[in-house]
mmCIF file of C-alpha atoms in Angstrom:
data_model
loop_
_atom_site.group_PDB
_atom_site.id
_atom_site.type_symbol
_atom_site.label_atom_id
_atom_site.label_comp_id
_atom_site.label_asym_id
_atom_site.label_seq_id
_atom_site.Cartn_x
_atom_site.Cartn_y
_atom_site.Cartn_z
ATOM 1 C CA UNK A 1 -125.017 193.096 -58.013
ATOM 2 C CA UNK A 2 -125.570 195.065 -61.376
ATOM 3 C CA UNK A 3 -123.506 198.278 -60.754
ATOM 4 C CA UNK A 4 -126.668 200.547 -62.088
ATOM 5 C CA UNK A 5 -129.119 199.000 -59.070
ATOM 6 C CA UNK A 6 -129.208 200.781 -55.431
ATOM 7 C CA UNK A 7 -131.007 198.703 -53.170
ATOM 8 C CA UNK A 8 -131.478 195.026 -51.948
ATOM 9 C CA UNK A 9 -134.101 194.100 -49.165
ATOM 10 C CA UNK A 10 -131.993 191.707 -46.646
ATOM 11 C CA UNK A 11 -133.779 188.636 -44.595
ATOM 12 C CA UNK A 12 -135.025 190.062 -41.444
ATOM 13 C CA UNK A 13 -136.625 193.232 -42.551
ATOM 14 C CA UNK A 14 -133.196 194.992 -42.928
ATOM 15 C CA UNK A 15 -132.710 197.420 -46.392
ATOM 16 C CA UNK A 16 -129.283 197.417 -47.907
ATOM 17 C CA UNK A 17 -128.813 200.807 -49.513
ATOM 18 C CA UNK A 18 -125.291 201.633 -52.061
ATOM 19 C CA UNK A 19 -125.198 205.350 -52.694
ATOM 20 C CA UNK A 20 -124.297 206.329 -56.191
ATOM 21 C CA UNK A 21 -120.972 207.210 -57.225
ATOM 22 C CA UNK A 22 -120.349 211.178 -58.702
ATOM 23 C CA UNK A 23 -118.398 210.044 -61.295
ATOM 24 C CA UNK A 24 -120.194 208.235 -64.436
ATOM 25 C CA UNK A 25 -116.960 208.861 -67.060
ATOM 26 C CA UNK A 26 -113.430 208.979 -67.042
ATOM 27 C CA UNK A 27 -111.776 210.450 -70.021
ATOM 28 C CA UNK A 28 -108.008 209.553 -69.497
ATOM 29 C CA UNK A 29 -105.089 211.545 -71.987
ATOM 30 C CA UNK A 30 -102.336 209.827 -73.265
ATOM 31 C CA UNK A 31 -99.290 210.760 -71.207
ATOM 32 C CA UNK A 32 -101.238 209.563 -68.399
ATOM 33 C CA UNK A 33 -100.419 205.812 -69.359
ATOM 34 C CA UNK A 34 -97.846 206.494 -70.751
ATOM 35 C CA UNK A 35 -96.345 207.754 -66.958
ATOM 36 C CA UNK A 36 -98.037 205.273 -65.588
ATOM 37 C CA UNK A 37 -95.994 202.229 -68.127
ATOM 38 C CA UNK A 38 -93.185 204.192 -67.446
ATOM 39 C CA UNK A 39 -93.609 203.802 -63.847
ATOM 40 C CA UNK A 40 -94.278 199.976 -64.368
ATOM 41 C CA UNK A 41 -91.160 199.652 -65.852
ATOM 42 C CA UNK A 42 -89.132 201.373 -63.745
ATOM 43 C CA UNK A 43 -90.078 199.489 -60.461
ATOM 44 C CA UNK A 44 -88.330 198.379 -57.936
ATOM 45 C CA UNK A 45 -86.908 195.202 -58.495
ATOM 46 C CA UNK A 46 -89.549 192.695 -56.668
ATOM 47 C CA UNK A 47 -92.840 195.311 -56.316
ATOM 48 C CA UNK A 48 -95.151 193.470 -58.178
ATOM 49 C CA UNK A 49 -97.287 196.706 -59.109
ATOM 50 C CA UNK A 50 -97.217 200.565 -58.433
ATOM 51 C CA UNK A 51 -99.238 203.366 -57.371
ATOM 52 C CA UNK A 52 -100.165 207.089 -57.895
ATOM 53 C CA UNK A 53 -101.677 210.209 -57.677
ATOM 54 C CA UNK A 54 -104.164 211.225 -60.550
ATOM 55 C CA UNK A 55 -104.714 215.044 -61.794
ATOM 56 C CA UNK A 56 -107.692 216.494 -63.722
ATOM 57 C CA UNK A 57 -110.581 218.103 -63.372
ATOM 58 C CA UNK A 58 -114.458 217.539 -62.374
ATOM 59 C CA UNK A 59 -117.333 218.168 -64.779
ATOM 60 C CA UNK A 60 -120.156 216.982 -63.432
ATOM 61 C CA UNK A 61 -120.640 213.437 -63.505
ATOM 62 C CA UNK A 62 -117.222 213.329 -65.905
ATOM 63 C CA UNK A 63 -113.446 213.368 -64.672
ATOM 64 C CA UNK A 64 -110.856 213.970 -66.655
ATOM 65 C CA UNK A 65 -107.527 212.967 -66.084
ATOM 66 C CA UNK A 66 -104.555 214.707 -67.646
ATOM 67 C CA UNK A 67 -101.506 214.116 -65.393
ATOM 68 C CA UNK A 68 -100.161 212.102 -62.943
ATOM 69 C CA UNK A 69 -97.590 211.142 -60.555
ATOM 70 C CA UNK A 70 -96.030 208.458 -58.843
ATOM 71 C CA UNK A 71 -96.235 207.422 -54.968
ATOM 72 C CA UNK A 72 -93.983 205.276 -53.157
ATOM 73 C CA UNK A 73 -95.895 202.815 -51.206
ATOM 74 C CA UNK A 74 -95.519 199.383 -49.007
ATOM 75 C CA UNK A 75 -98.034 196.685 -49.650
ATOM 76 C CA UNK A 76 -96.949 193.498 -47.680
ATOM 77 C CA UNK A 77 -100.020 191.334 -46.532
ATOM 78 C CA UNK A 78 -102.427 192.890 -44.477
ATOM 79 C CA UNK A 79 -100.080 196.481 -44.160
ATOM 80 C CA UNK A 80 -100.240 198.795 -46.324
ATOM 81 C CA UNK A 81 -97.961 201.855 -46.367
ATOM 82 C CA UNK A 82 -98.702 205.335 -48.412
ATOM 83 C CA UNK A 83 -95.991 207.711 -49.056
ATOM 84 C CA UNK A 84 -98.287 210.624 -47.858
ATOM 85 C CA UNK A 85 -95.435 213.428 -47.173
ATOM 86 C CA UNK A 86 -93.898 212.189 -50.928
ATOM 87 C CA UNK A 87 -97.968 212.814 -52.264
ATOM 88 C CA UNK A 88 -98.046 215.967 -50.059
ATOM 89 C CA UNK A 89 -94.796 217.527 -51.727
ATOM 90 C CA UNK A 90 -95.537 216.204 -55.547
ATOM 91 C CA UNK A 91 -98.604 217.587 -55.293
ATOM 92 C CA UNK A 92 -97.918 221.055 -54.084
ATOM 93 C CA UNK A 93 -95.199 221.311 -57.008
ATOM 94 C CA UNK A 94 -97.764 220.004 -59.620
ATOM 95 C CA UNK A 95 -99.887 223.127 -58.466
ATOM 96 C CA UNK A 96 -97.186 225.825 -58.478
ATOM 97 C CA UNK A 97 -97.218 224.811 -62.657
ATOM 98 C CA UNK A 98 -100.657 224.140 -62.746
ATOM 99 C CA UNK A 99 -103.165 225.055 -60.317
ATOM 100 C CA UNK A 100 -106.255 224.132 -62.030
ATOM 101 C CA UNK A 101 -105.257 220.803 -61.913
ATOM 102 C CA UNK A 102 -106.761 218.749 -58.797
ATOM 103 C CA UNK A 103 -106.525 215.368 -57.494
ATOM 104 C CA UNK A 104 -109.351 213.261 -58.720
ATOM 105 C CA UNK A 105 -108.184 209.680 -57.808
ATOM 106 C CA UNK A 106 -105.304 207.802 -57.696
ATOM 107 C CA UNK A 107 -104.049 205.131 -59.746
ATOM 108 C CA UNK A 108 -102.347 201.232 -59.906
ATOM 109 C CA UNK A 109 -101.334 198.729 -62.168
ATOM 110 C CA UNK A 110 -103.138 194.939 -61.921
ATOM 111 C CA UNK A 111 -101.979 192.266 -59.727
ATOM 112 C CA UNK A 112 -101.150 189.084 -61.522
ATOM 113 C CA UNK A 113 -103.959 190.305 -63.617
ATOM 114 C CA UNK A 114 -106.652 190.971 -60.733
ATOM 115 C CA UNK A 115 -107.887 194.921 -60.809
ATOM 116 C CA UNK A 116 -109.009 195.061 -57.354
ATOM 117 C CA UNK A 117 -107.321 193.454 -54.753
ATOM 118 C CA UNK A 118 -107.850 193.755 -50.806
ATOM 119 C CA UNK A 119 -105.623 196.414 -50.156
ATOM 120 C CA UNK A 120 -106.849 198.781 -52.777
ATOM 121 C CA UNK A 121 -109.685 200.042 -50.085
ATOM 122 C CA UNK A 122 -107.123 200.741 -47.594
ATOM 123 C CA UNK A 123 -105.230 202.935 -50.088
ATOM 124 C CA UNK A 124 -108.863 204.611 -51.588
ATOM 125 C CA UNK A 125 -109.825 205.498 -48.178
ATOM 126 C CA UNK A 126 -106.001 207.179 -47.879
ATOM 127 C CA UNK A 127 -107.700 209.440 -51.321
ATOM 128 C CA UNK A 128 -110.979 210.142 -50.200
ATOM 129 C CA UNK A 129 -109.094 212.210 -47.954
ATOM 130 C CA UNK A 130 -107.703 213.844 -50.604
ATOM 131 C CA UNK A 131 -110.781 214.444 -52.636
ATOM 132 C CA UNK A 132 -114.274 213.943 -52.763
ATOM 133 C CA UNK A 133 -115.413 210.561 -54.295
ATOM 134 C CA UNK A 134 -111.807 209.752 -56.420
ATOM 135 C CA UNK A 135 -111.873 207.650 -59.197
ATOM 136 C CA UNK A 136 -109.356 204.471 -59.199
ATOM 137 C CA UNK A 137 -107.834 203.630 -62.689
ATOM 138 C CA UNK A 138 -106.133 200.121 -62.933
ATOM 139 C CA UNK A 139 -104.001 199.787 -65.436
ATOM 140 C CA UNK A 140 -103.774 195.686 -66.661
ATOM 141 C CA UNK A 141 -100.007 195.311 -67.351
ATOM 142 C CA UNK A 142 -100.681 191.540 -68.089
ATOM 143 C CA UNK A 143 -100.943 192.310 -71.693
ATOM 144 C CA UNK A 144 -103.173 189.444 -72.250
ATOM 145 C CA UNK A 145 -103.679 188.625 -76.061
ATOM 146 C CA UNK A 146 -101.550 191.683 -76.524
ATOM 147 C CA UNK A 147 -104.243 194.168 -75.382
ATOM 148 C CA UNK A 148 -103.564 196.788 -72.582
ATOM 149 C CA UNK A 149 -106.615 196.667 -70.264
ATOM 150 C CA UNK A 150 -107.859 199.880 -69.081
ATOM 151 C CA UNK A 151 -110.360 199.663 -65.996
ATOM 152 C CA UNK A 152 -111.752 202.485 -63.733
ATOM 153 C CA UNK A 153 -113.582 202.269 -61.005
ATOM 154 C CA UNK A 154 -115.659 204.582 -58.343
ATOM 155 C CA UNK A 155 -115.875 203.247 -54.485
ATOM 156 C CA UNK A 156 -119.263 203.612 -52.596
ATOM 157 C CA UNK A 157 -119.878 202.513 -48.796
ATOM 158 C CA UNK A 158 -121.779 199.450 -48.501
ATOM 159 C CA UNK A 159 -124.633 200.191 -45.225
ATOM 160 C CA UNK A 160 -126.646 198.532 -43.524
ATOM 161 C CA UNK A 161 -129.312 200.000 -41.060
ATOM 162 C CA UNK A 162 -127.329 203.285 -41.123
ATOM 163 C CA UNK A 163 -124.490 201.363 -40.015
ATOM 164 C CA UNK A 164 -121.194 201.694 -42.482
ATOM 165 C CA UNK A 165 -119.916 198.158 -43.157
ATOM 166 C CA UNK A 166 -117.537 198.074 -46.106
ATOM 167 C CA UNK A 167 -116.728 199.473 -49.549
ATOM 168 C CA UNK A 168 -117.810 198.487 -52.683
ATOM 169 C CA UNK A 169 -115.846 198.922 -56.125
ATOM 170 C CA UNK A 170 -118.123 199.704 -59.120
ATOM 171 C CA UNK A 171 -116.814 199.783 -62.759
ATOM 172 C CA UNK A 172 -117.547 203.145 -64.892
ATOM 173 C CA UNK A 173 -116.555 204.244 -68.577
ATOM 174 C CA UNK A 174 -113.306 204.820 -69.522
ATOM 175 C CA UNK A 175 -112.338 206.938 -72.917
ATOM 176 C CA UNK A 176 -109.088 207.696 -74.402
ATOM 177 C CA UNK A 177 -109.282 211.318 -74.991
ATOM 178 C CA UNK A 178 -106.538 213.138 -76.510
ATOM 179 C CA UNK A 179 -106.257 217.084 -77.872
ATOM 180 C CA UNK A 180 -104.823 218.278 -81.350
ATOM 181 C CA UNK A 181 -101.246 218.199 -80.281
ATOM 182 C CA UNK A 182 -101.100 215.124 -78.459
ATOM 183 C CA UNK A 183 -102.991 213.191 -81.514
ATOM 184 C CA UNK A 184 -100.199 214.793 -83.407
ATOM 185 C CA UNK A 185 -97.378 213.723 -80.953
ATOM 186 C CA UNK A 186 -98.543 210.307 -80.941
ATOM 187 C CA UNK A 187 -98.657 209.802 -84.699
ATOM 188 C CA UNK A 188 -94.823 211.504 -84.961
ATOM 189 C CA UNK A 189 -93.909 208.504 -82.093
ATOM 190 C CA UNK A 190 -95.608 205.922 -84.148
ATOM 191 C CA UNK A 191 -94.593 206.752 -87.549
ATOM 192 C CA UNK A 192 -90.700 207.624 -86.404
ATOM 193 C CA UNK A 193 -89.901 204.472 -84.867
ATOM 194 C CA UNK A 194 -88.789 201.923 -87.886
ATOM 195 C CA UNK A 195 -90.036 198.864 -85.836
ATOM 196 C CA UNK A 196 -92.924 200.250 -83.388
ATOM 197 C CA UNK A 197 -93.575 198.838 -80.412
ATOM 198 C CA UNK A 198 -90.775 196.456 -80.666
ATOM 199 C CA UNK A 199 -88.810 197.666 -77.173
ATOM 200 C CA UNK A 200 -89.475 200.243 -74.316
ATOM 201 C CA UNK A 201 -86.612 202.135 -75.277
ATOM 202 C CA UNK A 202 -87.652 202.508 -78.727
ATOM 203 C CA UNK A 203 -87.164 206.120 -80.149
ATOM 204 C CA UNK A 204 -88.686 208.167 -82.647
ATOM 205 C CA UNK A 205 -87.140 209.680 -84.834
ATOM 206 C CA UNK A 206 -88.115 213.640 -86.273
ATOM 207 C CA UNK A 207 -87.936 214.391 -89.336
ATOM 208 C CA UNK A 208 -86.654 218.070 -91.053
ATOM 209 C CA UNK A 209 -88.989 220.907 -90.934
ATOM 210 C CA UNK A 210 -89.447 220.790 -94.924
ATOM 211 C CA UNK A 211 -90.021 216.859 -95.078
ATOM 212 C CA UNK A 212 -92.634 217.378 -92.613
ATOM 213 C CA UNK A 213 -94.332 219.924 -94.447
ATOM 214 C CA UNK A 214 -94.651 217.531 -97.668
ATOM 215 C CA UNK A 215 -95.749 214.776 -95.481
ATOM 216 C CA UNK A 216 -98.459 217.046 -94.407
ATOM 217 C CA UNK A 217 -99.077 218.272 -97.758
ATOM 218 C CA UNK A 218 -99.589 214.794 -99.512
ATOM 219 C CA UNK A 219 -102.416 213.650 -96.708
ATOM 220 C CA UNK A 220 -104.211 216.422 -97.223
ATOM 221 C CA UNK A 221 -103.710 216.215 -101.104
ATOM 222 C CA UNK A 222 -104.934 212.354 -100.100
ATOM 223 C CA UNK A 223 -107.908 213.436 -97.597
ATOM 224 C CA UNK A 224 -109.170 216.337 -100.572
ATOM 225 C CA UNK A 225 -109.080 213.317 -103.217
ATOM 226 C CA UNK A 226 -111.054 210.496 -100.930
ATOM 227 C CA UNK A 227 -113.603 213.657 -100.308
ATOM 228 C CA UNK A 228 -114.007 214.486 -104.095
ATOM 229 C CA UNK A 229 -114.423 210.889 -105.125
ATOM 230 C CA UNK A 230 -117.261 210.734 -102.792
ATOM 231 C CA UNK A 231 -119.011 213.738 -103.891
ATOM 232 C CA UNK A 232 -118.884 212.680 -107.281
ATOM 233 C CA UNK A 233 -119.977 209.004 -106.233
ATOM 234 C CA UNK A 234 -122.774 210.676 -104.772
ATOM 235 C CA UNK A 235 -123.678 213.145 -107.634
ATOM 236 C CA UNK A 236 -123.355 210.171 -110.195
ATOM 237 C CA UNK A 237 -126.238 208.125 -107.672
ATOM 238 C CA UNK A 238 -123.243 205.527 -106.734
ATOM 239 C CA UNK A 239 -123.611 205.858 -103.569
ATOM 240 C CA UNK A 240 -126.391 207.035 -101.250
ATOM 241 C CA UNK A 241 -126.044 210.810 -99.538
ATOM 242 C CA UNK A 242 -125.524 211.098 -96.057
ATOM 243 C CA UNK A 243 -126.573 214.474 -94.900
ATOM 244 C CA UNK A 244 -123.872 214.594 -91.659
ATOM 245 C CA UNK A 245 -121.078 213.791 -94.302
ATOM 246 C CA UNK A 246 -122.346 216.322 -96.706
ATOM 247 C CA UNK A 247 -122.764 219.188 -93.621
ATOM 248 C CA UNK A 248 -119.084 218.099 -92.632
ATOM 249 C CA UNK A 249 -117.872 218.610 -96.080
ATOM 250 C CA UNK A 250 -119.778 221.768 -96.574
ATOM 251 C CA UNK A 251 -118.434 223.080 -92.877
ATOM 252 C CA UNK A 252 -115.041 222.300 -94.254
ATOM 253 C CA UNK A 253 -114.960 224.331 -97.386
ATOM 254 C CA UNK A 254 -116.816 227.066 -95.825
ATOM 255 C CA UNK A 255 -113.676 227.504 -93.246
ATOM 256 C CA UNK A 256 -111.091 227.540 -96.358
ATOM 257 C CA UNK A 257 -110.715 231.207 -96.905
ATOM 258 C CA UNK A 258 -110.924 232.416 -100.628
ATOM 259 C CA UNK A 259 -107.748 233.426 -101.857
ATOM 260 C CA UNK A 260 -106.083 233.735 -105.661
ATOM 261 C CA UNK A 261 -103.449 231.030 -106.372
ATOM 262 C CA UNK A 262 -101.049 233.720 -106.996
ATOM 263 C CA UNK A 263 -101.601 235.482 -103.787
ATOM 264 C CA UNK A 264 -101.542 232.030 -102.124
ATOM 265 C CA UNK A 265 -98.313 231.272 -104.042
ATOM 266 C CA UNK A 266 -96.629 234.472 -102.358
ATOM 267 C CA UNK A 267 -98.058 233.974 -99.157
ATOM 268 C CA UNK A 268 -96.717 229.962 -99.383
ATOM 269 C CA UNK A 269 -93.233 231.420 -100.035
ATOM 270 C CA UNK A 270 -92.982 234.178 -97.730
ATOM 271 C CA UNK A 271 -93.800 231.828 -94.779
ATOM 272 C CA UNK A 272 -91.179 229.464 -96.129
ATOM 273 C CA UNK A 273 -88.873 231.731 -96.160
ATOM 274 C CA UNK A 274 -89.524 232.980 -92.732
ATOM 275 C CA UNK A 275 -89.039 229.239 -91.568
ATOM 276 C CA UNK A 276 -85.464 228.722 -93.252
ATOM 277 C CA UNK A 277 -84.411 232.292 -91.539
ATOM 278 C CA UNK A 278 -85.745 230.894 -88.130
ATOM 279 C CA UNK A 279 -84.080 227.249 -88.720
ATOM 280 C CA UNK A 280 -80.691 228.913 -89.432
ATOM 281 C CA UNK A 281 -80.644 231.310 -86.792
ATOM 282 C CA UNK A 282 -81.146 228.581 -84.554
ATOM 283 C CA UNK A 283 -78.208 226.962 -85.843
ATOM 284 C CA UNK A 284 -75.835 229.865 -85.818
ATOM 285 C CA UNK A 285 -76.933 230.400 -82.609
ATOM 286 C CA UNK A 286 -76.163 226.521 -81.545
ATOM 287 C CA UNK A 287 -73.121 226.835 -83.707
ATOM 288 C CA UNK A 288 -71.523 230.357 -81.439
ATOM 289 C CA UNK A 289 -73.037 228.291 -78.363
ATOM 290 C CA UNK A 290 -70.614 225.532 -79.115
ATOM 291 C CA UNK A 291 -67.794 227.579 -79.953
ATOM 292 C CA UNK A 292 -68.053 229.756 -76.684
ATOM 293 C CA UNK A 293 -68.007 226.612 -74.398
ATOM 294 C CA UNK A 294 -64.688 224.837 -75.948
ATOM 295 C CA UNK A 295 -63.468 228.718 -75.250
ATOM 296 C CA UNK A 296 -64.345 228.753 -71.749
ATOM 297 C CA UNK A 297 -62.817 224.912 -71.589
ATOM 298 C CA UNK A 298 -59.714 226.144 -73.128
ATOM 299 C CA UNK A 299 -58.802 228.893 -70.637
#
């Protein structure tokens, strides 16, 4: 059944009616699979995949999911076991940090590379309890041709003459979605490693305050240089105008405040400055730290 359609007329008269799910997106950050991997990883030797609680918010016919947790749970044959006290307590912690965050679905990692598997109602009707119409997020561990599958799915009861029969999983959107800082995170753990994505327990490494400056520096020397080529591409008849390009371009410069390159200069330096004074304080600082614990060891 096409996941968009609502109704199918049955033999015998009988109407078979699938409400509509809330939710028609799910924008999912970053360190939300990246909990969720590291929760894969760190299984329990034999559990073939894991569970957990998903936090976010509702807009709409949108969820967003921005944290997450794990949750113990039991899933031999036909029993299926939910660490609800364990969800109870992780939860209540989550909201003394933050309590705008709610739970908006749970999620799991695939089965031999199946994303819904029998006991996955069982443990969505253990969330609808939690919240109103959750969203499920499977997470394909499989890997197959080196992609990491990213499914998510909304559950709506399957009737029959007013009578409630079964559930029924439907597939929905699912965007990466990722703020300033994390973007920026993500490119320092990319970029640091010498051999990404090599081993789990690969580590970045970051770089001195100064480097990072020039690397910042030269790709915005490089972005300024790809934007003036075009401009002059376009002015020369090159290349045709696009007029979103040339009202991004415009929007750009018009946010660049006007300034003399001597004032700049100054202004450059003094904030330069104020960084080395910071980074050396917080060395002395580590340095006295240091020195006043082999003190204490000593006596």
């Amino acid at each position: 059944m096409a996941p968009g359609s609502q109704q199918n007329t049955l033999s015998g008269g009988d109407t078979l009616f699938i409400e509509e799910g809330a939710a028609k997106l799910v924008k999912v950050h970053p360190a939300v699979l990246f909990s969720i991997l590291d929760h894969f990883i760190r299984r329990q030797e034999g559990q073939v995949r894991v569970i957990g609680t998903l936090l976010g918010y509702v807009e709409e016919s949108c969820v967003e999911v921005t944290n997450c947790f794990a949750v113990p749970h039991s899933d031999k044959q036909d029993e299926v076991a939910v660490g609800q006290a364990f969800n109870k307590t992780m939860y209540d912690l989550h909201q003394r940090v933050n309590p705008k965050e709610q739970i908006v679905g749970w999620y799991a990692t695939s089965m031999e590379g199946v994303s819904v598997v029998d006991s996955s109602s069982l443990i969505h009707g253990f969330y609808a309890e939690e919240c109103a119409d959750p969203v499920h997020l499977v997470v394909d561990t499989a890997m197959r041709g080196d992609t990491l599958g990213v499914k998510a799915y909304v559950s709506t009861p399957l009737t029959v003459a007013g009578i409630e029969l079964a559930n029924m999983f439907h597939q929905i959107k699912v965007e990466l979605f990722s703020s300033e800082p994390e973007r920026i995170c993500i490119d320092r753990m990319i970029k640091g490693q010498k051999s990404p994505f090599t081993s789990s327990e690969s580590l970045a490494e970051i770089t001195e305050e100064l480097h990072g400056i020039g690397v910042s520096m030269e790709r915005l020397l490089g972005m300024i240089e790809v934007a003036s080529s075009y401009v002059d591409k376009v002015i020369a008849g090159e290349v045709q105008a696009d007029e979103e390009t040339g009202r991004r371009i415009a929007d750009t410069l018009a946010s660049v405040p006007r300034i003399r390159p001597e004032v700049f200069d100054r202004v450059f330096n003094d904030n330069i400055q104020d960084l080395l004074m910071v980074s050396y304080l917080a060395s002395l600082t580590k340095t006295q730290l240091t020195i006043s614990e082999r003190l204490n060891a000593a006596m």
